[in-house]
Coordinates of C-alpha atoms and ligand atoms in Angstrom, one line a residue:
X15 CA -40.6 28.0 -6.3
X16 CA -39.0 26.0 -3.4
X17 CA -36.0 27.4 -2.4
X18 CA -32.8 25.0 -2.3
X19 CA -32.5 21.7 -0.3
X20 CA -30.9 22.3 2.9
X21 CA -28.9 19.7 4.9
X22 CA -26.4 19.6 7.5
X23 CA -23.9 16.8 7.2
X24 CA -22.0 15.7 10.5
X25 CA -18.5 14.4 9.8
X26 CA -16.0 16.2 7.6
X27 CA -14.6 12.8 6.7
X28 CA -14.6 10.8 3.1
X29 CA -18.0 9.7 3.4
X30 CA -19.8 12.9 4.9
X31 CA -17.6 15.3 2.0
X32 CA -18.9 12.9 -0.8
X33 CA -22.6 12.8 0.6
X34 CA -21.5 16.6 0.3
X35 CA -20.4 16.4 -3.2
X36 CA -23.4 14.5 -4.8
X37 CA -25.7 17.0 -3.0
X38 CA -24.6 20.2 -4.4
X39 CA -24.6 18.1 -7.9
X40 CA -28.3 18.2 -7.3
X41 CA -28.5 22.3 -6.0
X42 CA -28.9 21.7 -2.6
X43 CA -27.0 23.5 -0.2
X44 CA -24.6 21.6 2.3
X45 CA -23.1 22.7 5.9
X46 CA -20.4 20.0 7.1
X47 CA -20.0 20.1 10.7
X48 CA -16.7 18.6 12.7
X49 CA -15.7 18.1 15.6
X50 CA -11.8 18.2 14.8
X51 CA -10.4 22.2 13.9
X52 CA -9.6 20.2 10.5
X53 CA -11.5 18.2 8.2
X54 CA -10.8 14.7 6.1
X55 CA -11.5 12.5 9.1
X56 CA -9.3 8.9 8.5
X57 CA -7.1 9.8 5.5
X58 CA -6.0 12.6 8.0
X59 CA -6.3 10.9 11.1
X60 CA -6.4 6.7 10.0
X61 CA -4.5 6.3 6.9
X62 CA -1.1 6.0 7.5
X63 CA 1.9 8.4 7.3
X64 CA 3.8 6.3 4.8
X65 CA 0.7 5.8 2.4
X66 CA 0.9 9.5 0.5
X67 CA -0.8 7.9 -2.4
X68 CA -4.0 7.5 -0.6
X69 CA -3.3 10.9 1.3
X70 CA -3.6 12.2 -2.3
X71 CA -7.3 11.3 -1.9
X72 CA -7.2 15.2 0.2
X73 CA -7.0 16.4 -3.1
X74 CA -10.2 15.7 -4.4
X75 CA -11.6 16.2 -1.4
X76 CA -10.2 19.6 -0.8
X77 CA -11.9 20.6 -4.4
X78 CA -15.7 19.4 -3.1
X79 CA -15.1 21.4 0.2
X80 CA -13.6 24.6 -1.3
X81 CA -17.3 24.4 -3.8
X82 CA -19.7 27.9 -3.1
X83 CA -22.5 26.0 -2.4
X84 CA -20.6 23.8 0.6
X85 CA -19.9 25.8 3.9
X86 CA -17.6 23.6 6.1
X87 CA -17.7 24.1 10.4
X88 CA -14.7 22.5 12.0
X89 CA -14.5 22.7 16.0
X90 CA -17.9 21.9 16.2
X91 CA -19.1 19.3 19.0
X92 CA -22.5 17.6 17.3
X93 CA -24.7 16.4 20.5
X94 CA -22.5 19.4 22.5
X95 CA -22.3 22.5 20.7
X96 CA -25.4 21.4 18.4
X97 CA -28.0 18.7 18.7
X98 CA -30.4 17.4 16.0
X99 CA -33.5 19.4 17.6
X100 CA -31.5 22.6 16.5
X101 CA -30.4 21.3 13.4
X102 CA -34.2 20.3 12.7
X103 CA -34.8 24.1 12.5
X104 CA -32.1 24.9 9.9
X105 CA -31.9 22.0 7.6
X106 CA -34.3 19.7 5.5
X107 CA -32.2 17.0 6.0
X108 CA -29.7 15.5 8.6
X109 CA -26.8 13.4 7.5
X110 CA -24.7 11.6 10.0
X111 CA -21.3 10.5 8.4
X112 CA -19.3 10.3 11.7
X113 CA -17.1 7.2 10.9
X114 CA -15.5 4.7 13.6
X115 CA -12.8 6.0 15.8
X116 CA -12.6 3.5 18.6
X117 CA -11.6 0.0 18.6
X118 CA -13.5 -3.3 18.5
X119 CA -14.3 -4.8 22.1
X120 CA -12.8 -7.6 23.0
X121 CA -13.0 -9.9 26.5
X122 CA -8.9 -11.4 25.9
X123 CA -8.1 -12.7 29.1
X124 CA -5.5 -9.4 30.4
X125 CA -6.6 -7.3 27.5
X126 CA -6.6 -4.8 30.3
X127 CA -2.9 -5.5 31.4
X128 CA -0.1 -2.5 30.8
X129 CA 1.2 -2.9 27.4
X130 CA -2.0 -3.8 25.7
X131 CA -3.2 -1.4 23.1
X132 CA -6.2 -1.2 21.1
X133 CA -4.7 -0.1 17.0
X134 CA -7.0 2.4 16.5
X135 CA -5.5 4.4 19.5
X136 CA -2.0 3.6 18.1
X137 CA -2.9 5.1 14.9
X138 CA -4.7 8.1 16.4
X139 CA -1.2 8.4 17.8
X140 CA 1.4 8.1 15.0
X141 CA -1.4 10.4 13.1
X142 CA -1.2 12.9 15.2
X143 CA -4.9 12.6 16.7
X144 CA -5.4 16.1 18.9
X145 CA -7.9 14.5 21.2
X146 CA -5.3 11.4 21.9
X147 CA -2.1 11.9 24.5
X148 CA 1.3 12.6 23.0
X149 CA 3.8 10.0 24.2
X150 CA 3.1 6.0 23.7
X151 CA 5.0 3.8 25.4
X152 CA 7.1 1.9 23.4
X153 CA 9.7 0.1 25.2
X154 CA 8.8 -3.8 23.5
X155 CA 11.3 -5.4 21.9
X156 CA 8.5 -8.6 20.9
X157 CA 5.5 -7.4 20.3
X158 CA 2.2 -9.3 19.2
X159 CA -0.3 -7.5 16.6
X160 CA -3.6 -9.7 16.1
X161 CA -5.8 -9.5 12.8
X162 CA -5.3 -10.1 10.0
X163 CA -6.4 -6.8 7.9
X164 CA -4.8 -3.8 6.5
X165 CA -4.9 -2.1 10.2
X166 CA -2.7 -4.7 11.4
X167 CA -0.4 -4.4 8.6
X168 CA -0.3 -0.6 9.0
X169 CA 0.7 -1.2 13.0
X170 CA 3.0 -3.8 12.3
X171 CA 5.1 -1.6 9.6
X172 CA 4.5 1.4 11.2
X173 CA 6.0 -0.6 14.2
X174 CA 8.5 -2.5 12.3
X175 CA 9.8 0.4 9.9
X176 CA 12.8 3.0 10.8
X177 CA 12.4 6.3 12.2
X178 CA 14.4 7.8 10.1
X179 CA 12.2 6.0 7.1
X180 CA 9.4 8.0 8.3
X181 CA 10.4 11.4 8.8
X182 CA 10.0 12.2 5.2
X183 CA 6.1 11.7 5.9
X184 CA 4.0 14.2 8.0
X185 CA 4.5 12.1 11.2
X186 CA 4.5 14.4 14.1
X187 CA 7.8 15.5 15.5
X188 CA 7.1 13.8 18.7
X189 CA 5.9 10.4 16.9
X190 CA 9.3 10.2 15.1
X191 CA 11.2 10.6 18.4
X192 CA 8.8 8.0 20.2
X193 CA 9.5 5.7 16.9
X194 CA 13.4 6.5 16.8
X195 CA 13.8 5.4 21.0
X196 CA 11.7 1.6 19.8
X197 CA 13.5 -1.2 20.9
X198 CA 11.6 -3.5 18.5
X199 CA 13.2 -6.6 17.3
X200 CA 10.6 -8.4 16.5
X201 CA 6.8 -8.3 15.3
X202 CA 4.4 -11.2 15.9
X203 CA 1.0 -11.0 13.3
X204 CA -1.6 -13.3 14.6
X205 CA -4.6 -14.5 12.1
X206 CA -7.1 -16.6 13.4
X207 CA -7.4 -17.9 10.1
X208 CA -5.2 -19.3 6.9
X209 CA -3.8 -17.1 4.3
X210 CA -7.1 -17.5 2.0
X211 CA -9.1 -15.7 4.9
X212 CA -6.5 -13.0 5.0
X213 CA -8.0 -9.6 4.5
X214 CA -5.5 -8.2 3.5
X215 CA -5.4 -6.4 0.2
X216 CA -2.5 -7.2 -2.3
X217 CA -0.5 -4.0 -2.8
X218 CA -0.2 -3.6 1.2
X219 CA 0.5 -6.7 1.5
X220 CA 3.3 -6.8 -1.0
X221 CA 4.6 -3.6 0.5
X222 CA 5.3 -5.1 3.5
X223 CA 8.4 -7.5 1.8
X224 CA 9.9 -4.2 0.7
X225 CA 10.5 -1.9 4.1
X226 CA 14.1 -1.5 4.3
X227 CA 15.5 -3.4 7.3
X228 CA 12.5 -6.1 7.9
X229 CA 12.9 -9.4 6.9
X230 CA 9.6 -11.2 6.7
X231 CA 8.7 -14.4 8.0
X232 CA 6.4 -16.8 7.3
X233 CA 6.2 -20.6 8.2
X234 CA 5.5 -23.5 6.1
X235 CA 3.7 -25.3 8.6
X236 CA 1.0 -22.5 9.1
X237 CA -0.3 -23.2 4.9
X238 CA -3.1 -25.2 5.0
X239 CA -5.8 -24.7 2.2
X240 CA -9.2 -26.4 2.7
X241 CA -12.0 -26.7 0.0
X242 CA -13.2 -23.6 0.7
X243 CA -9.9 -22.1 1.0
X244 CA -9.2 -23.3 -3.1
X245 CA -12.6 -21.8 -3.8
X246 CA -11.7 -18.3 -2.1
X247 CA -8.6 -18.3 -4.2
X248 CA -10.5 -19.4 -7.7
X249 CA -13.3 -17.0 -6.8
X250 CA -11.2 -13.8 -5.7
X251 CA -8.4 -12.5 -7.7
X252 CA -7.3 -10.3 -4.9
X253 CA -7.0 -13.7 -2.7
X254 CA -5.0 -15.1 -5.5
X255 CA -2.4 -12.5 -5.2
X256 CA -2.6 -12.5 -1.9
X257 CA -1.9 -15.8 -1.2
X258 CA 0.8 -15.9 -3.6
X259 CA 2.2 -13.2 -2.2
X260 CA 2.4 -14.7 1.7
X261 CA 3.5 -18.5 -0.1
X262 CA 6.4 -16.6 -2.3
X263 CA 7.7 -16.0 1.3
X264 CA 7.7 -19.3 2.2
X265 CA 10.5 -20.1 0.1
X266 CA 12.9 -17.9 1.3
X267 CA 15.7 -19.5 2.7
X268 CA 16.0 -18.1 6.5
X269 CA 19.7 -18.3 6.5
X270 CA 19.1 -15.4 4.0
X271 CA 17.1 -13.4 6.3
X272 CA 19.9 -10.8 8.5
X273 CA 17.8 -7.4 8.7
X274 CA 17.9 -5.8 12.3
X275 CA 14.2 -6.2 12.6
X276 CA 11.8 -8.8 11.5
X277 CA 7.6 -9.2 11.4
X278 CA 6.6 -12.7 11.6
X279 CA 3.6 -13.5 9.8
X280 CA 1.3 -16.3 12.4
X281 CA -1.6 -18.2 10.4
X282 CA -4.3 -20.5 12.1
X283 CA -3.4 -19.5 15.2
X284 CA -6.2 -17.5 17.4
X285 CA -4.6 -15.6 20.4
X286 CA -6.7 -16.7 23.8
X287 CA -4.9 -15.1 26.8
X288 CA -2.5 -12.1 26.5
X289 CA 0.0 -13.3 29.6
X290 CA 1.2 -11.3 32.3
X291 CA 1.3 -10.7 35.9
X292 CA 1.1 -7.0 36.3
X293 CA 2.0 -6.3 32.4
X294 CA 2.3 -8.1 28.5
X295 CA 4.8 -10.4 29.0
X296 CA 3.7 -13.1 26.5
X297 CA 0.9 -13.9 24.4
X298 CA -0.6 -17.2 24.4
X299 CA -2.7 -18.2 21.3
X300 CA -4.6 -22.1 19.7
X301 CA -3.3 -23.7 17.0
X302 CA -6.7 -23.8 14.5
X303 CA -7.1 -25.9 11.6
X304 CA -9.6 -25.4 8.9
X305 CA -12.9 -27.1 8.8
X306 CA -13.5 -27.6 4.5
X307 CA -15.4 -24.3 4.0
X308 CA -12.8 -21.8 5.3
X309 CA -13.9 -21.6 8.7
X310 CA -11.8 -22.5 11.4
X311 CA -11.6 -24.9 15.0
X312 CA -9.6 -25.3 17.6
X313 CA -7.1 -28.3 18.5
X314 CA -6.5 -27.7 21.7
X315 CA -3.1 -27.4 21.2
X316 CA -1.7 -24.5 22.5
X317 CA 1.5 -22.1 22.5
X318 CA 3.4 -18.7 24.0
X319 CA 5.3 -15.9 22.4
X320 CA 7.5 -14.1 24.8
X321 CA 6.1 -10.4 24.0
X322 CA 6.1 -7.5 26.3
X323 CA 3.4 -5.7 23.7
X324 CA 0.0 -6.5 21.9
X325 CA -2.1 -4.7 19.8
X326 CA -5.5 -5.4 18.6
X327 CA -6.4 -4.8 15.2
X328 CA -9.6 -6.5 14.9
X329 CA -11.2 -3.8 13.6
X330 CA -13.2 -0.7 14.4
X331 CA -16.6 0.1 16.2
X332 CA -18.6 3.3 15.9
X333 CA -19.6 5.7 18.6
X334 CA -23.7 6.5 19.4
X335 CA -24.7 9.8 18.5
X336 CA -26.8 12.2 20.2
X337 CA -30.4 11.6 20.0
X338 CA -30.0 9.3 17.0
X339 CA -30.3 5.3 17.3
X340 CA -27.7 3.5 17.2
X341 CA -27.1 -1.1 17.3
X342 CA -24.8 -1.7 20.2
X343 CA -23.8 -5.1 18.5
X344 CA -22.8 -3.8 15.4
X345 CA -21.8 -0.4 16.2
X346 CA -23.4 1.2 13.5
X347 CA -26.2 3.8 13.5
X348 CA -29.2 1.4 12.1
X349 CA -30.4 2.3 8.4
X350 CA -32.5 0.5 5.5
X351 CA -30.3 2.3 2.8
X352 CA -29.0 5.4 4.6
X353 CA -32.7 6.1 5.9
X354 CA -32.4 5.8 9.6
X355 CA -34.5 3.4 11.3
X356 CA -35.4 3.2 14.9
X357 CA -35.9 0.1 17.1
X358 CA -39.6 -0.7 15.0
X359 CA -37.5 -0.6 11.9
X360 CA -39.8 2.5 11.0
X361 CA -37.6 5.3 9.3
X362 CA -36.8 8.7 11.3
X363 CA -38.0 11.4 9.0
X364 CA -35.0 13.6 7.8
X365 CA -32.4 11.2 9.4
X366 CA -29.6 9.6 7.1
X367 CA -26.4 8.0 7.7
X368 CA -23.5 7.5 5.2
X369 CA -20.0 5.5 5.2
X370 CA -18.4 3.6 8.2
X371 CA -21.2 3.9 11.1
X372 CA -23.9 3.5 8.2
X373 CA -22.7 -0.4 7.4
X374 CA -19.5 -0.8 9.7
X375 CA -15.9 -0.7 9.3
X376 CA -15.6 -2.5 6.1
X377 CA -14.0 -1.4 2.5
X378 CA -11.2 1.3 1.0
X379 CA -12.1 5.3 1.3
X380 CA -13.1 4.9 -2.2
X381 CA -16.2 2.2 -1.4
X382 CA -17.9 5.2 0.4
X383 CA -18.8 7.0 -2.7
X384 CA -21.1 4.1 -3.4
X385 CA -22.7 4.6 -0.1
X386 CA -23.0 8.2 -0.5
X387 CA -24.8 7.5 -3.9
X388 CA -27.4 5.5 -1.9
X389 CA -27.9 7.5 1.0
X390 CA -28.2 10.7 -1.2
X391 CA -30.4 8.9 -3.3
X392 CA -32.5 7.6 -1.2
X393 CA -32.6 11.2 0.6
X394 CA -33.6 13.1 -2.2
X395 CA -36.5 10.8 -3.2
X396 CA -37.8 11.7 -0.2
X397 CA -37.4 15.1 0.1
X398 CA -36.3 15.9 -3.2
X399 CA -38.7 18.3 -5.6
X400 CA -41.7 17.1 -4.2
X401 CA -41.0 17.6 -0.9
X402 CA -43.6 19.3 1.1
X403 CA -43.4 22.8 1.7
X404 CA -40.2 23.8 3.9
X405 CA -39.8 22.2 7.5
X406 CA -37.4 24.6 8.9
X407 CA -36.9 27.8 10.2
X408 CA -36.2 31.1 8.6
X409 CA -32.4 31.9 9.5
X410 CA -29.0 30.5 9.7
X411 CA -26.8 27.9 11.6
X412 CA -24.3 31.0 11.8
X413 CA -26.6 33.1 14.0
X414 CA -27.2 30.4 15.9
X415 CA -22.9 29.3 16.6
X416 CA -22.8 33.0 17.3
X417 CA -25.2 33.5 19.4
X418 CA -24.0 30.5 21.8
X419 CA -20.5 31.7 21.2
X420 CA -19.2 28.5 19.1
X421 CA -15.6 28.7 17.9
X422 CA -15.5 27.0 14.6
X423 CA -13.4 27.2 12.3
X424 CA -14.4 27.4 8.2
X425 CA -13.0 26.7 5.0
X426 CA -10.4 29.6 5.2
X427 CA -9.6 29.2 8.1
X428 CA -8.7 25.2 7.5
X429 CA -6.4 26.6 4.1
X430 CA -4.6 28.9 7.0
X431 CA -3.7 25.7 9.2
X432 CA -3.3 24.0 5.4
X433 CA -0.5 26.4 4.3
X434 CA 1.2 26.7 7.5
X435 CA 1.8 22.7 7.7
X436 CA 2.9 22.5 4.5
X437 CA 5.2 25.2 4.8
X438 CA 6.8 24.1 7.7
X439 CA 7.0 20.6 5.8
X440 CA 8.7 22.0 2.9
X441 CA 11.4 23.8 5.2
X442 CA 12.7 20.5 6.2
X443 CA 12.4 18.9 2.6
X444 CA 9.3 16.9 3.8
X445 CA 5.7 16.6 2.7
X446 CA 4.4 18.4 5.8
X447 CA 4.5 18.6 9.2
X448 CA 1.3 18.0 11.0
X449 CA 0.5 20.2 14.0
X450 CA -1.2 18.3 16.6
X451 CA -2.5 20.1 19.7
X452 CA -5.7 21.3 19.7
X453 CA -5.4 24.7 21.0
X454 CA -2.2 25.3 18.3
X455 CA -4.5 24.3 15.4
X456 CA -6.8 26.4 16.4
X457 CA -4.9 29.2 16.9
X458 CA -3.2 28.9 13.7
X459 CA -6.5 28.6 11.8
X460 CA -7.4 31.5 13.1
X461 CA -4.5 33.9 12.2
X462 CA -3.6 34.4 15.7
X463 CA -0.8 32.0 16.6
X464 CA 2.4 33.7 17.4
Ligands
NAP519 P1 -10.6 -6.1 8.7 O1 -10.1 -6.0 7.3 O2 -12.0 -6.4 8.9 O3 -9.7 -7.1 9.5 C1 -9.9 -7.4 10.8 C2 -9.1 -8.7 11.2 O4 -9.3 -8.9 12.5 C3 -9.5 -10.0 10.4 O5 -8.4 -10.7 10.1 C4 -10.3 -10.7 11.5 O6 -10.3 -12.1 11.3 C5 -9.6 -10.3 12.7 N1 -10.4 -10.5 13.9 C6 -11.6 -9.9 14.2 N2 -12.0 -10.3 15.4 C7 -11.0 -11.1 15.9 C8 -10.8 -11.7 17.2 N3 -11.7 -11.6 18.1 N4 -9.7 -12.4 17.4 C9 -8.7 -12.5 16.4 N5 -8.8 -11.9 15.2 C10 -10.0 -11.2 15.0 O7 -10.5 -4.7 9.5 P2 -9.3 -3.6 9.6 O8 -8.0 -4.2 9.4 O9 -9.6 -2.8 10.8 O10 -9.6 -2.7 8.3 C11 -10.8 -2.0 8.1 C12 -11.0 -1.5 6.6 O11 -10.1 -0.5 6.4 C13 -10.7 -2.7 5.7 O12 -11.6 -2.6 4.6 C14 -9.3 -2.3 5.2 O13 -8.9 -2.8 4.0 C15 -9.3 -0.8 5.3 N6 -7.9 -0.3 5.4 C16 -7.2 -0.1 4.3 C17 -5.9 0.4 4.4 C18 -5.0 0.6 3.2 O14 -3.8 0.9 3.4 N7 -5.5 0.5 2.0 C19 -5.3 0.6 5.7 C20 -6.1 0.3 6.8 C21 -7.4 -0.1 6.7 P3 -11.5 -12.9 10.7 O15 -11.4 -12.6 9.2 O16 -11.2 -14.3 11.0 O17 -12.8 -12.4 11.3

């Protein structure tokens, strides 16, 4: 009888912990390595503070994690602490589901300037990242956020919203005194494209008109719908409401509009210099116009915001890993259905990749369980019950941590950190409160925090 499918599953994130979850549905046994002291990658560390209802996503995830036949290692540094030679010996399978942290490039004239900032950071920030520093600067009263996707919403609420509106959520202690001391007046969304190329998805967007204290903004002269515009809208429901959404707006009289802060809302205009001498002071962008099939030009025409802050929120970009290839242009570890492929487009034997860095940045948490079905799929009719005789070693992963004198922290250890947050959250009436340093996490996971 072979014994049980083995595989190690980097990234203790949505995607890796449902690649985790259809595994042990089909008996194998699963380790989940990360390199954070606590596990659920973005809906920890991207979704944002004021969105409990996708938080609540934990809760299913905290059932897979907590199964007997999944062993979760937090605190571990893949390509540092372990590489895929070593996990070769352990495991009959690799499967990298490491996500996208870091921001897209971009080559913005003074994208480099003081008061430029890359979203993803920001949110690593008001999440209360470990690995990112603990004070942002925000001291702009104008500030621009370009994109036109749900990250730029987040940033521009998140910006936009009170303090004191927050601190129900887990935010940080020091994110809510940072937010509180936020001169902001006025927010500045920049889409490239019309409202029918939007990306944003309806409820977000609609939640946007309802934050207490922000008026929204839009201008007339900015809705312009092309043929392929009217065919986005017939074809997409979720364009439809969108777009009726953002032109609702358009009819509200401005001499209603008297909250303290306000996010306008910029279509068909693409930002093409952030200005400034020796930091952000303005933000110059091209008025577009649509071509007929949704796509857009330039008209030469031109125009500056005052802002003393811009943010870029045109998307994420995943990070190489170790010994495993990786497409610099897409940011993605390449793959023909979760089977990882090398530069020949010939697959890597025991090699898999799953969510985010498997197909890029795209779709809600719940659009990695599809991937996960394909990439575990696609695993086990490879290696499944026919697989040849076992490739790895005798022995465990745990002798081998041991041995090189790896802290990580486990499933217990994560409920310790668990129970302390939420404890401390329910002392102050709110839903948690999220303890950020590294070193403190640690500690607490481990019992030995004073
Ligand atoms: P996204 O949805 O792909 O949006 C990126 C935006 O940036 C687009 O509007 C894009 O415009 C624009 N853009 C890209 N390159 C640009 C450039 N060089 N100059 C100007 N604009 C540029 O990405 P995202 O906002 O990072 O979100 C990633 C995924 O996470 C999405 O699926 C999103 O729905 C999801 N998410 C969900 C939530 C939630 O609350 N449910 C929150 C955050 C994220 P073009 O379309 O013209 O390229």
């Amino acid at each position: 009888m072979t014994s049980p499918l083995r595989v190690a599953i980097i990234g203790a994130g949505p995607a890796g912990i449902y690649a985790g979850d259809l595994l042990t549905k089909a008996h194998a046994e699963v380790d989940i390595f990360e390199h954070l002291p606590a596990p659920f990658g973005l809906v920890r560390y991207g979704v944002a503070p004021d969105h409990p209802r996708i938080k609540q996503i934990i809760l299913a995830l905290h059932k897979i994690l907590s199964h007997h036949q999944v062993r979760l290692f937090c605190n571990v540094n893949y390509g540092v602490d372990i590489t895929l030679p070593e996990l070769e010996k352990y495991y009959d399978a690799v499967i990298f589901a490491t996500g996208t942290i870091k921001d897209a490039p971009s080559n913005l004239p003074g994208v480099d300037l003081p008061g430029s900032f890359g979203a993803a950071d920001f949110v690593s920030w008001y999440d209360g990242h470990p690995d990112v520093p603990r004070t942002w600067p925000l001291e702009a009263a104008e500030v621009a956020v370009i994109g036109a996707g749900n990250v730029a919403l987040d940033v521009a609420r998140i910006l936009a919203k009170s303090a004191d509106d927050l601190h129900v959520t887990e935010i940080p202690d020091n994110v809510y005194d940072g937010l509180k001391s936020s001169p902001v007046t006025d927010v500045h969304l920049f889409a490239r494209r019309g409202p029918a190329q939007a990306k944003f998805t309806p409820l977000e967007l609609r939640e946007l008109g309802q934050v207490p204290g922000v008026d929204i903004v839009v201008y007339p002269e900015d809705f312009e719908f092309d043929d392929g515009s009217l065919a986005a809208i017939e074809e997409s429901n979720q364009t439809k409401q969108v777009v009726k959404t953002l032109t609702d707006w358009t009819l509200i009289d401005p001499a209603s509009q008297h909250a303290p802060r306000r996010i306008h809302l910029h279509f068909l205009w693409n930002p093409v210099d952030i200005i400034g001498p020796d930091r952000v002071t303005g933000i110059k962008a091209e008025r577009m116009e649509l071509t007929g099939d949704g796509s857009v030009r330039g008209t030469g025409e031109f125009e500056v915001w005052p802002v003393q802050a811009v943010y870029r929120a045109i998307g994420y970009f995943g990070s190489p890993a170790a010994g495993v290839p990786f497409d610099e242009v897409k940011g993605v570890i390449p793959n023909a259905g979760g089977r990882v492929t090398s530069a020949d487009g010939a697959q890597v034997p025991r090699v898999y990749a799953t969510g985010w860095i498997k197909r890029g940045p795209v779709g809600l948490i719940g659009s990695t369980k599809s991937d996960a079905q394909e990439t575990v799929r696609n695993l086990l009719a490879d290696l499944g019950e026919n697989r040849p005789a076992t490739q790895r070693e005798p022995g465990d992963i745990v002798a081998y941590l041991n041995d090189k004198g790896i802290n990580y922290l486990n499933w217990d250890d994560f409920e310790r950190l668990d129970a302390h947050e939420m404890a401390a959250g329910a002392a102050q009436g709110r839903e948690r409160v999220k303890v950020v340093p590294r070193d403190e996490m640690i500690a607490i996971s481990k019992g030995v925090a004073e």
